Amino acid sequence: MQVVVRDNNVDQALKVLKKKMQREGIFREMKLRDAYEKPSVKKAREQAEAVRRARKLARKKLQREGLLPAPKKIEKPRRPGMGGGRGPSAPTM
């Protein structure tokens, strides 16, 4: 895994690297390898993950077909005076 460091900005490169590692699941794998996991526990965990993935895939498929409503988007409350939009304080012409 590689990250390009631009303008000696190591902090930004580290942030990008962490995001890539999170996306790839490296942190989760490191946590799992940290301690011994009994084969029975490992099997149960893997089966639960498979069930979770299958349910998520089925839910997405039903949403695409229109048989299940899409999840509601959570709207963040707008802060007054931050610009953007034509609110009551915007000049009208």
PDB file of C-alpha atoms in Angstrom:
ATOM      1  CA  MET A   1       0.000   0.000   0.000  1.00  0.00           C
ATOM      2  CA  GLN A   2       1.476   3.357  -1.006  1.00  0.00           C
ATOM      3  CA  VAL A   3       0.670   6.959  -0.213  1.00  0.00           C
ATOM      4  CA  VAL A   4       2.231   9.959  -1.937  1.00  0.00           C
ATOM      5  CA  VAL A   5       3.570  12.652   0.400  1.00  0.00           C
ATOM      6  CA  ARG A   6       3.011  16.070  -1.159  1.00  0.00           C
ATOM      7  CA  ASP A   7       4.880  19.188  -0.042  1.00  0.00           C
ATOM      8  CA  ASN A   8       6.381  17.344   2.967  1.00  0.00           C
ATOM      9  CA  ASN A   9       2.885  17.139   4.449  1.00  0.00           C
ATOM     10  CA  VAL A  10       3.315  13.931   6.430  1.00  0.00           C
ATOM     11  CA  ASP A  11       0.207  14.501   8.543  1.00  0.00           C
ATOM     12  CA  GLN A  12      -2.043  14.556   5.459  1.00  0.00           C
ATOM     13  CA  ALA A  13      -0.300  11.453   4.031  1.00  0.00           C
ATOM     14  CA  LEU A  14      -0.771   9.627   7.356  1.00  0.00           C
ATOM     15  CA  LYS A  15      -4.456  10.539   7.353  1.00  0.00           C
ATOM     16  CA  VAL A  16      -4.834   9.146   3.807  1.00  0.00           C
ATOM     17  CA  LEU A  17      -2.939   5.976   4.764  1.00  0.00           C
ATOM     18  CA  LYS A  18      -5.170   5.369   7.795  1.00  0.00           C
ATOM     19  CA  LYS A  19      -8.280   5.833   5.666  1.00  0.00           C
ATOM     20  CA  LYS A  20      -6.985   3.327   3.091  1.00  0.00           C
ATOM     21  CA  MET A  21      -6.125   0.816   5.812  1.00  0.00           C
ATOM     22  CA  GLN A  22      -9.573   1.242   7.366  1.00  0.00           C
ATOM     23  CA  ARG A  23     -11.230   0.635   4.001  1.00  0.00           C
ATOM     24  CA  GLU A  24      -9.168  -2.516   3.404  1.00  0.00           C
ATOM     25  CA  GLY A  25     -10.019  -3.918   6.841  1.00  0.00           C
ATOM     26  CA  ILE A  26      -6.428  -4.101   8.075  1.00  0.00           C
ATOM     27  CA  PHE A  27      -7.248  -2.707  11.520  1.00  0.00           C
ATOM     28  CA  ARG A  28     -10.019  -5.286  11.991  1.00  0.00           C
ATOM     29  CA  GLU A  29      -7.665  -8.091  10.977  1.00  0.00           C
ATOM     30  CA  MET A  30      -4.945  -6.846  13.336  1.00  0.00           C
ATOM     31  CA  LYS A  31      -7.445  -6.824  16.194  1.00  0.00           C
ATOM     32  CA  LEU A  32      -8.540 -10.385  15.383  1.00  0.00           C
ATOM     33  CA  ARG A  33      -4.939 -11.624  15.249  1.00  0.00           C
ATOM     34  CA  ASP A  34      -4.059  -9.908  18.506  1.00  0.00           C
ATOM     35  CA  ALA A  35      -5.292 -12.817  20.634  1.00  0.00           C
ATOM     36  CA  TYR A  36      -6.014 -16.486  20.044  1.00  0.00           C
ATOM     37  CA  GLU A  37      -9.505 -17.258  18.819  1.00  0.00           C
ATOM     38  CA  LYS A  38     -10.924 -20.705  19.436  1.00  0.00           C
ATOM     39  CA  PRO A  39     -11.964 -22.511  16.240  1.00  0.00           C
ATOM     40  CA  SER A  40     -15.584 -22.730  17.422  1.00  0.00           C
ATOM     41  CA  VAL A  41     -15.689 -18.967  18.120  1.00  0.00           C
ATOM     42  CA  LYS A  42     -14.024 -18.239  14.768  1.00  0.00           C
ATOM     43  CA  LYS A  43     -16.555 -20.407  12.923  1.00  0.00           C
ATOM     44  CA  ALA A  44     -19.494 -18.718  14.691  1.00  0.00           C
ATOM     45  CA  ARG A  45     -18.095 -15.240  13.939  1.00  0.00           C
ATOM     46  CA  GLU A  46     -17.521 -16.034  10.257  1.00  0.00           C
ATOM     47  CA  GLN A  47     -21.042 -17.466   9.915  1.00  0.00           C
ATOM     48  CA  ALA A  48     -22.530 -14.370  11.556  1.00  0.00           C
ATOM     49  CA  GLU A  49     -20.546 -12.130   9.192  1.00  0.00           C
ATOM     50  CA  ALA A  50     -21.770 -14.143   6.195  1.00  0.00           C
ATOM     51  CA  VAL A  51     -25.393 -13.816   7.348  1.00  0.00           C
ATOM     52  CA  ARG A  52     -24.920 -10.063   7.845  1.00  0.00           C
ATOM     53  CA  ARG A  53     -23.447  -9.677   4.347  1.00  0.00           C
ATOM     54  CA  ALA A  54     -26.255 -11.731   2.759  1.00  0.00           C
ATOM     55  CA  ARG A  55     -28.957  -9.703   4.522  1.00  0.00           C
ATOM     56  CA  LYS A  56     -27.334  -6.424   3.495  1.00  0.00           C
ATOM     57  CA  LEU A  57     -27.087  -7.591  -0.124  1.00  0.00           C
ATOM     58  CA  ALA A  58     -30.736  -8.708  -0.137  1.00  0.00           C
ATOM     59  CA  ARG A  59     -31.855  -5.401   1.420  1.00  0.00           C
ATOM     60  CA  LYS A  60     -29.937  -3.385  -1.202  1.00  0.00           C
ATOM     61  CA  LYS A  61     -31.420  -5.519  -3.988  1.00  0.00           C
ATOM     62  CA  LEU A  62     -34.978  -4.967  -2.718  1.00  0.00           C
ATOM     63  CA  GLN A  63     -34.333  -1.217  -2.435  1.00  0.00           C
ATOM     64  CA  ARG A  64     -33.093  -1.090  -6.029  1.00  0.00           C
ATOM     65  CA  GLU A  65     -36.188  -2.962  -7.221  1.00  0.00           C
ATOM     66  CA  GLY A  66     -38.440  -0.585  -5.304  1.00  0.00           C
ATOM     67  CA  LEU A  67     -39.952  -3.247  -3.057  1.00  0.00           C
ATOM     68  CA  LEU A  68     -38.391  -1.730   0.057  1.00  0.00           C
ATOM     69  CA  PRO A  69     -38.232   1.981   0.846  1.00  0.00           C
ATOM     70  CA  ALA A  70     -34.797   3.569   0.825  1.00  0.00           C
ATOM     71  CA  PRO A  71     -33.408   4.613   4.210  1.00  0.00           C
ATOM     72  CA  LYS A  72     -34.369   8.111   5.275  1.00  0.00           C
ATOM     73  CA  LYS A  73     -31.635  10.694   5.020  1.00  0.00           C
ATOM     74  CA  ILE A  74     -30.889  12.508   8.227  1.00  0.00           C
ATOM     75  CA  GLU A  75     -30.933  16.246   7.622  1.00  0.00           C
ATOM     76  CA  LYS A  76     -28.527  18.277   9.684  1.00  0.00           C
ATOM     77  CA  PRO A  77     -30.052  21.434  11.128  1.00  0.00           C
ATOM     78  CA  ARG A  78     -28.792  24.484   9.268  1.00  0.00           C
ATOM     79  CA  ARG A  79     -26.970  27.095  11.254  1.00  0.00           C
ATOM     80  CA  PRO A  80     -28.234  30.633  10.700  1.00  0.00           C
ATOM     81  CA  GLY A  81     -25.885  33.177   9.226  1.00  0.00           C
ATOM     82  CA  MET A  82     -23.629  30.668   7.469  1.00  0.00           C
ATOM     83  CA  GLY A  83     -24.648  31.753   3.954  1.00  0.00           C
ATOM     84  CA  GLY A  84     -25.805  29.495   1.187  1.00  0.00           C
ATOM     85  CA  GLY A  85     -29.409  29.576   0.152  1.00  0.00           C
ATOM     86  CA  ARG A  86     -31.939  32.341   0.042  1.00  0.00           C
ATOM     87  CA  GLY A  87     -33.259  32.676   3.534  1.00  0.00           C
ATOM     88  CA  PRO A  88     -35.121  35.612   5.053  1.00  0.00           C
ATOM     89  CA  SER A  89     -31.922  37.657   5.352  1.00  0.00           C
ATOM     90  CA  ALA A  90     -30.991  37.299   1.664  1.00  0.00           C
ATOM     91  CA  PRO A  91     -31.599  40.383  -0.461  1.00  0.00           C
ATOM     92  CA  THR A  92     -34.386  40.083  -3.014  1.00  0.00           C
ATOM     93  CA  MET A  93     -34.414  41.739  -6.381  1.00  0.00           C
TER      94      MET A  93
END
